[in-house]
Coordinates of C-alpha atoms in Angstrom, one line a residue:
M185 CA -41.6 61.1 13.5
I186 CA -44.1 58.9 12.2
G187 CA -42.3 59.1 8.7
E188 CA -39.0 58.4 10.4
A189 CA -40.5 55.3 12.2
T190 CA -42.2 54.0 9.1
S191 CA -39.0 54.2 7.2
S192 CA -37.0 52.5 9.9
G193 CA -39.5 49.8 10.0
G194 CA -39.2 49.4 6.2
G195 CA -35.4 49.2 6.5
G196 CA -35.6 46.2 9.0
K197 CA -37.7 44.2 6.5
D198 CA -35.1 44.7 3.7
D199 CA -32.3 43.7 6.1
S200 CA -34.2 40.5 7.0
A201 CA -34.7 39.6 3.5
A202 CA -31.1 40.2 2.5
V203 CA -29.9 37.9 5.6
S204 CA -32.6 35.2 4.5
A205 CA -31.3 35.4 0.9
R206 CA -27.5 35.0 2.2
K207 CA -28.6 31.9 4.2
N208 CA -30.5 30.4 1.4
K209 CA -28.2 27.6 -0.3
K210 CA -30.7 26.8 -3.1
P211 CA -29.0 26.8 -6.5
N212 CA -30.2 28.9 -9.2
Y213 CA -32.4 27.1 -11.4
S214 CA -31.0 25.4 -14.5
R215 CA -31.5 22.3 -16.5
F216 CA -28.4 20.8 -15.6
T217 CA -28.9 21.0 -11.8
Q218 CA -32.5 19.8 -12.2
Q219 CA -31.3 16.9 -14.4
E220 CA -33.6 18.1 -17.3
L221 CA -31.0 17.9 -20.1
P222 CA -31.9 15.5 -23.0
A223 CA -31.0 11.9 -22.3
C224 CA -31.4 8.5 -23.7
K225 CA -33.9 6.5 -21.9
P226 CA -33.9 3.1 -23.6
I227 CA -37.1 0.9 -23.2
L228 CA -36.0 -2.9 -23.0
T229 CA -38.5 -4.3 -25.4
P230 CA -38.3 -8.2 -26.1
G231 CA -36.9 -7.2 -29.6
W232 CA -34.1 -5.2 -28.2
V233 CA -33.2 -7.9 -25.4
I234 CA -33.2 -10.7 -27.8
T235 CA -31.1 -8.9 -30.4
S236 CA -28.7 -8.0 -27.7
F237 CA -28.2 -11.4 -26.6
I238 CA -27.7 -12.8 -30.0
V239 CA -25.1 -10.2 -31.0
V240 CA -23.0 -11.0 -27.8
G241 CA -23.1 -15.0 -28.7
V242 CA -22.3 -14.2 -32.3
V243 CA -19.3 -12.1 -31.2
F244 CA -18.1 -14.2 -28.2
I245 CA -18.1 -17.6 -29.7
P246 CA -15.8 -16.8 -32.5
I247 CA -13.4 -15.1 -30.1
G248 CA -13.5 -18.1 -27.8
L249 CA -12.8 -20.7 -30.7
A250 CA -10.0 -18.6 -32.0
S251 CA -8.5 -18.3 -28.3
L252 CA -8.8 -22.2 -28.1
Y253 CA -7.1 -22.7 -31.2
A254 CA -4.3 -20.6 -30.5
S255 CA -3.9 -21.9 -27.1
E256 CA -3.9 -25.7 -28.5
H257 CA -1.1 -24.8 -30.9
V258 CA 1.3 -23.7 -27.9
V259 CA 3.6 -26.5 -27.1
E260 CA 4.3 -26.7 -23.3
I261 CA 6.4 -29.3 -21.5
V262 CA 6.2 -29.4 -17.5
E263 CA 8.4 -31.6 -15.5
R264 CA 8.5 -31.7 -11.7
Y265 CA 12.0 -32.5 -10.4
D266 CA 12.1 -31.7 -6.7
K267 CA 11.4 -35.4 -5.8
D268 CA 13.6 -36.8 -8.7
C269 CA 16.5 -34.8 -7.6
I270 CA 16.8 -36.2 -4.1
P271 CA 19.4 -39.0 -3.8
P272 CA 17.9 -42.2 -2.7
D273 CA 19.7 -42.3 0.5
Y274 CA 17.9 -39.0 1.5
R275 CA 14.5 -39.6 0.2
N276 CA 13.0 -39.8 3.7
N277 CA 15.1 -36.8 5.0
S278 CA 14.8 -34.3 2.1
L279 CA 15.2 -31.4 4.7
H280 CA 18.8 -32.5 5.7
Y281 CA 19.5 -32.9 2.1
I282 CA 18.6 -29.5 1.0
Q283 CA 20.0 -27.7 4.1
T284 CA 23.4 -29.6 4.1
S285 CA 25.9 -27.7 1.9
E286 CA 28.4 -30.7 1.6
I287 CA 25.9 -32.8 -0.4
N288 CA 26.0 -32.5 -4.0
K289 CA 22.9 -30.9 -5.3
T290 CA 23.4 -31.7 -9.1
C291 CA 21.0 -33.9 -11.0
T292 CA 20.4 -34.6 -14.6
M293 CA 17.0 -35.4 -16.2
T294 CA 16.0 -35.8 -20.0
I295 CA 13.0 -34.1 -21.7
N296 CA 11.4 -35.2 -24.8
V297 CA 10.1 -32.6 -27.2
P298 CA 6.6 -33.8 -28.4
K299 CA 6.2 -31.3 -31.2
H300 CA 8.3 -28.6 -33.1
M301 CA 8.9 -25.7 -30.8
K302 CA 9.5 -22.5 -32.6
S303 CA 12.0 -20.0 -31.1
P304 CA 12.1 -18.3 -28.7
V305 CA 11.3 -21.3 -26.3
F306 CA 10.7 -19.7 -23.1
I307 CA 12.0 -21.4 -19.8
Y308 CA 10.1 -20.9 -16.7
Y309 CA 10.6 -22.3 -12.9
E310 CA 7.0 -23.0 -11.4
L311 CA 6.5 -23.1 -7.6
D312 CA 3.5 -24.6 -5.8
N313 CA 2.4 -23.9 -2.3
F314 CA 4.7 -20.9 -2.0
Y315 CA 2.7 -17.9 -0.9
Q316 CA 4.3 -14.8 -1.9
N317 CA 1.0 -12.9 -1.3
H318 CA 1.3 -13.2 2.4
R319 CA 1.0 -9.6 3.8
R320 CA 4.3 -9.6 6.0
Y321 CA 6.1 -11.2 3.2
V322 CA 5.0 -8.6 0.6
K323 CA 5.7 -5.6 2.8
S324 CA 9.2 -6.7 3.8
R325 CA 11.1 -4.8 1.3
S326 CA 12.2 -1.2 0.7
D327 CA 11.4 0.4 -2.6
K328 CA 13.3 3.6 -1.8
Q329 CA 16.5 1.5 -1.1
L330 CA 16.0 -0.2 -4.4
R331 CA 15.8 2.9 -6.5
S332 CA 18.4 5.0 -5.0
K333 CA 21.8 4.7 -3.5
A334 CA 21.1 7.8 -1.2
S335 CA 18.5 5.7 0.5
E336 CA 20.6 2.7 1.4
G337 CA 19.8 3.0 5.1
V338 CA 16.0 3.0 4.4
T339 CA 15.4 -0.5 5.9
E340 CA 12.6 0.1 8.5
T341 CA 10.2 -2.0 6.4
C342 CA 12.5 -4.7 5.9
K343 CA 12.6 -6.7 9.1
P344 CA 13.6 -9.3 10.1
E345 CA 16.1 -9.0 7.0
A346 CA 17.0 -5.2 7.6
V347 CA 20.6 -4.9 9.0
T348 CA 23.3 -7.2 9.8
S349 CA 24.6 -8.3 13.2
N350 CA 26.7 -5.3 13.5
G351 CA 24.0 -2.7 12.2
Q352 CA 25.1 -2.4 8.5
P353 CA 22.1 -2.1 6.0
I354 CA 21.6 -5.1 3.8
V355 CA 21.0 -4.3 0.2
P356 CA 18.7 -5.4 -1.2
C357 CA 16.9 -5.8 2.3
G358 CA 13.5 -7.6 3.1
L359 CA 12.3 -11.2 2.9
V360 CA 11.4 -11.0 -0.9
A361 CA 15.0 -10.5 -1.8
W362 CA 16.2 -12.9 0.9
S363 CA 14.2 -15.7 -0.5
L364 CA 15.4 -15.3 -4.1
F365 CA 15.1 -18.5 -6.2
N366 CA 18.4 -20.0 -6.9
D367 CA 18.0 -23.2 -8.7
T368 CA 19.9 -23.2 -12.1
Y369 CA 19.3 -25.1 -15.5
R370 CA 21.8 -26.0 -18.3
F371 CA 20.5 -27.6 -21.4
S372 CA 22.2 -29.7 -24.1
V373 CA 21.2 -31.6 -27.2
K374 CA 23.5 -34.2 -28.2
K375 CA 26.3 -32.9 -26.0
E376 CA 25.8 -29.6 -27.8
V377 CA 25.0 -26.8 -25.1
L378 CA 21.9 -24.7 -25.8
D379 CA 22.6 -21.2 -24.5
V380 CA 20.0 -19.6 -22.3
S381 CA 19.4 -16.0 -23.0
K382 CA 18.4 -13.5 -20.0
K383 CA 17.7 -10.6 -22.4
N384 CA 14.3 -9.0 -21.9
I385 CA 13.2 -11.5 -19.3
A386 CA 12.4 -8.5 -16.9
W387 CA 10.0 -5.6 -17.4
K388 CA 11.7 -2.6 -18.7
S389 CA 9.9 -0.2 -16.5
D390 CA 11.0 -2.3 -13.5
Q391 CA 14.7 -1.8 -14.6
E392 CA 14.5 1.8 -15.4
H393 CA 12.2 3.1 -12.6
K394 CA 12.1 0.6 -9.6
F395 CA 15.7 -0.6 -9.5
G396 CA 18.6 1.9 -9.5
S397 CA 21.7 1.6 -11.7
D398 CA 23.7 3.2 -8.8
V399 CA 22.5 0.6 -6.2
Y400 CA 24.7 -2.4 -5.8
P401 CA 24.4 -5.4 -3.7
K402 CA 25.8 -5.1 0.1
N403 CA 25.8 -7.3 2.9
F404 CA 23.3 -9.6 1.0
Q405 CA 23.1 -13.3 2.5
S406 CA 26.0 -12.6 4.7
G407 CA 24.2 -13.8 7.9
S408 CA 24.1 -17.4 9.3
L409 CA 20.8 -18.2 7.8
I410 CA 20.8 -18.2 3.8
G411 CA 17.3 -17.7 2.4
G412 CA 18.0 -18.3 -1.4
G413 CA 20.5 -17.2 -4.1
K414 CA 23.3 -14.7 -3.8
L415 CA 24.0 -11.6 -6.0
N416 CA 27.0 -10.3 -7.6
P417 CA 28.0 -7.3 -5.7
S418 CA 29.6 -5.7 -8.8
I419 CA 26.4 -5.5 -10.8
P420 CA 23.9 -2.9 -10.2
L421 CA 20.4 -4.0 -9.3
S422 CA 18.8 -2.5 -12.4
E423 CA 20.8 -5.4 -14.4
Q424 CA 20.0 -8.1 -11.7
V425 CA 17.1 -9.5 -13.8
D426 CA 16.7 -12.7 -12.0
L427 CA 16.3 -10.6 -8.9
I428 CA 14.0 -8.3 -10.6
V429 CA 11.7 -11.1 -11.9
W430 CA 11.6 -12.5 -8.3
M431 CA 10.9 -9.2 -6.6
R432 CA 7.6 -9.0 -8.7
T433 CA 5.6 -10.8 -6.2
A434 CA 2.8 -13.6 -7.3
A435 CA -0.9 -12.9 -6.4
L436 CA -1.4 -16.9 -6.1
P437 CA 0.4 -19.6 -4.3
N438 CA 1.1 -21.4 -7.5
F439 CA 3.0 -19.4 -9.9
R440 CA 5.6 -19.5 -12.7
K441 CA 8.5 -16.8 -13.2
L442 CA 10.4 -16.4 -16.3
Y443 CA 14.1 -17.9 -16.0
G444 CA 15.3 -17.3 -19.5
K445 CA 14.9 -18.0 -23.2
I446 CA 16.3 -20.5 -25.8
E447 CA 16.7 -18.9 -28.9
K448 CA 16.7 -21.8 -31.1
D449 CA 14.1 -23.9 -32.7
L450 CA 13.5 -27.4 -31.1
Q451 CA 12.6 -30.2 -33.4
A452 CA 9.9 -32.9 -32.6
N453 CA 11.3 -36.1 -30.8
T454 CA 14.4 -34.2 -29.7
T455 CA 15.8 -35.4 -26.5
I456 CA 17.1 -32.6 -24.2
A457 CA 19.5 -33.1 -21.4
V458 CA 18.9 -30.8 -18.4
T459 CA 21.5 -30.4 -15.6
I460 CA 19.8 -28.8 -12.5
E461 CA 21.3 -27.4 -9.4
N462 CA 18.7 -28.2 -7.0
N463 CA 19.4 -25.7 -4.3
Y464 CA 16.2 -24.1 -3.4
N465 CA 14.3 -25.3 -0.3
T466 CA 10.9 -25.9 -1.1
Y467 CA 10.9 -29.3 1.3
S468 CA 10.3 -27.5 4.4
F469 CA 6.9 -26.3 3.5
G470 CA 5.9 -29.2 1.3
G471 CA 6.2 -27.0 -2.0
K472 CA 6.9 -28.4 -5.4
K473 CA 9.2 -27.3 -8.2
K474 CA 8.7 -27.8 -11.9
L475 CA 10.7 -26.8 -14.9
V476 CA 8.6 -25.6 -17.8
L477 CA 9.4 -25.2 -21.5
S478 CA 6.8 -23.3 -23.4
T479 CA 6.2 -21.6 -26.8
T480 CA 3.7 -18.7 -27.1
S481 CA 1.0 -17.5 -29.2
W482 CA -1.1 -14.1 -29.9
I483 CA -2.6 -14.6 -26.6
G484 CA 0.2 -15.7 -24.5
G485 CA 1.1 -19.2 -23.1
K486 CA -1.0 -22.2 -22.9
N487 CA -4.4 -21.3 -21.3
S488 CA -7.7 -22.6 -22.4
F489 CA -9.7 -21.0 -19.6
L490 CA -10.1 -17.7 -21.7
G491 CA -11.4 -19.5 -25.0
R492 CA -13.9 -21.7 -22.7
A493 CA -15.3 -18.8 -20.9
Y494 CA -15.9 -16.9 -24.2
I495 CA -17.7 -19.9 -25.4
A496 CA -19.5 -20.5 -22.4
I497 CA -20.8 -16.9 -22.1
G498 CA -21.6 -16.7 -25.9
G499 CA -23.6 -20.1 -25.6
L500 CA -25.4 -18.9 -22.7
C501 CA -26.4 -15.7 -24.4
L502 CA -27.7 -17.7 -27.5
F503 CA -29.6 -20.1 -25.3
L504 CA -31.3 -17.1 -23.4
A505 CA -32.3 -15.7 -26.8
V506 CA -33.8 -18.7 -28.1
C507 CA -35.8 -19.0 -24.8
F508 CA -36.9 -15.4 -25.0
V509 CA -38.0 -15.9 -28.5
F510 CA -40.1 -19.0 -27.5
V511 CA -41.6 -17.2 -24.6
Y512 CA -42.5 -14.1 -26.8
V513 CA -44.0 -16.3 -29.4
F514 CA -46.0 -18.8 -27.4
K515 CA -46.7 -16.3 -24.3
P516 CA -46.6 -12.8 -25.5
R517 CA -47.3 -9.9 -23.1
P518 CA -49.0 -6.7 -24.3
L519 CA -46.5 -3.7 -24.0
G520 CA -47.4 -0.6 -22.3
D521 CA -47.8 2.7 -24.0
P522 CA -44.5 4.7 -23.6
S523 CA -46.6 7.8 -24.1
Y524 CA -47.8 7.0 -20.3
L525 CA -44.2 7.2 -19.0
S526 CA -43.7 10.3 -16.4
W527 CA -40.9 11.6 -18.5
N528 CA -43.0 11.5 -21.8
R529 CA -46.0 12.9 -20.1
N530 CA -44.1 15.8 -18.6
P531 CA -40.9 16.2 -20.6
S532 CA -39.8 19.5 -19.0
G533 CA -39.7 17.9 -15.4
Q534 CA -42.0 20.7 -14.0
M535 CA -44.6 19.4 -11.5
N536 CA -48.3 19.9 -12.5

């Protein structure tokens, strides 16, 4: 009996040890779990810091100069026309002018080319004070409807431009499409018309994946309140490049969008006659409209900010490097012995 009791007691201890082992979530020891694998632990000595700043300065300043050089060789012409295209009789009532369809909206202006512009010459329209990044505006669209004809009725996110008065879905629906830019430009030099190409002005990925080739405009701009341009109902959305460009909403209230390209060199001092159909309403919210002609370089359009930023950062790094050199030479500080660092004194990480 005593032997049996002793045996029973021993079995109880074994059971409690097994239960304790199961409850213990401590991982098995390994150099990985204990973060003891070999690692680079740099010590920022004055030599390393000064060298790093010099390298950044030497690399950034030439990049900035090259960017500035490329930007300065971009020829850009910017002409504001929203005020000049208003007839004198309507200068004090621009809203009535733009909202009345009986009034002729055609106006002409001339542009002088200051330097030789190598083809292709890109044509942009620029809008100021137009908040395409407003939350309700950005959300007022249906990407499912744009992609597939089967989703024609998916218009829940398109309010207030979702359906017609009799409940028929609008394709494309939403405020973004409804406010499509509809000013047009025609160019001529000495009465010779310059063709404006629309080829490849929209992103290829948008045409192939975001706008369906089987989706056609339907009930678009058919209400009493017209927001912007109209669409040809016989052309699928994947080929409506002006719409595709407009639907890629801008992040800032002042933006440019590509209108087309002139596939011909423009010589210096050439006078271009521009015929504008001034249809788009920016007068109700105090917006501005500008026509932009521009060439490009390897960094894109005319933009000196990138070059100035590189030069500023590179110059700052060189200045700091010189300051650190003076401090290190005239007021040096003794460096500590790296052998006293904890990871050097106890490389294995084991506590003494």
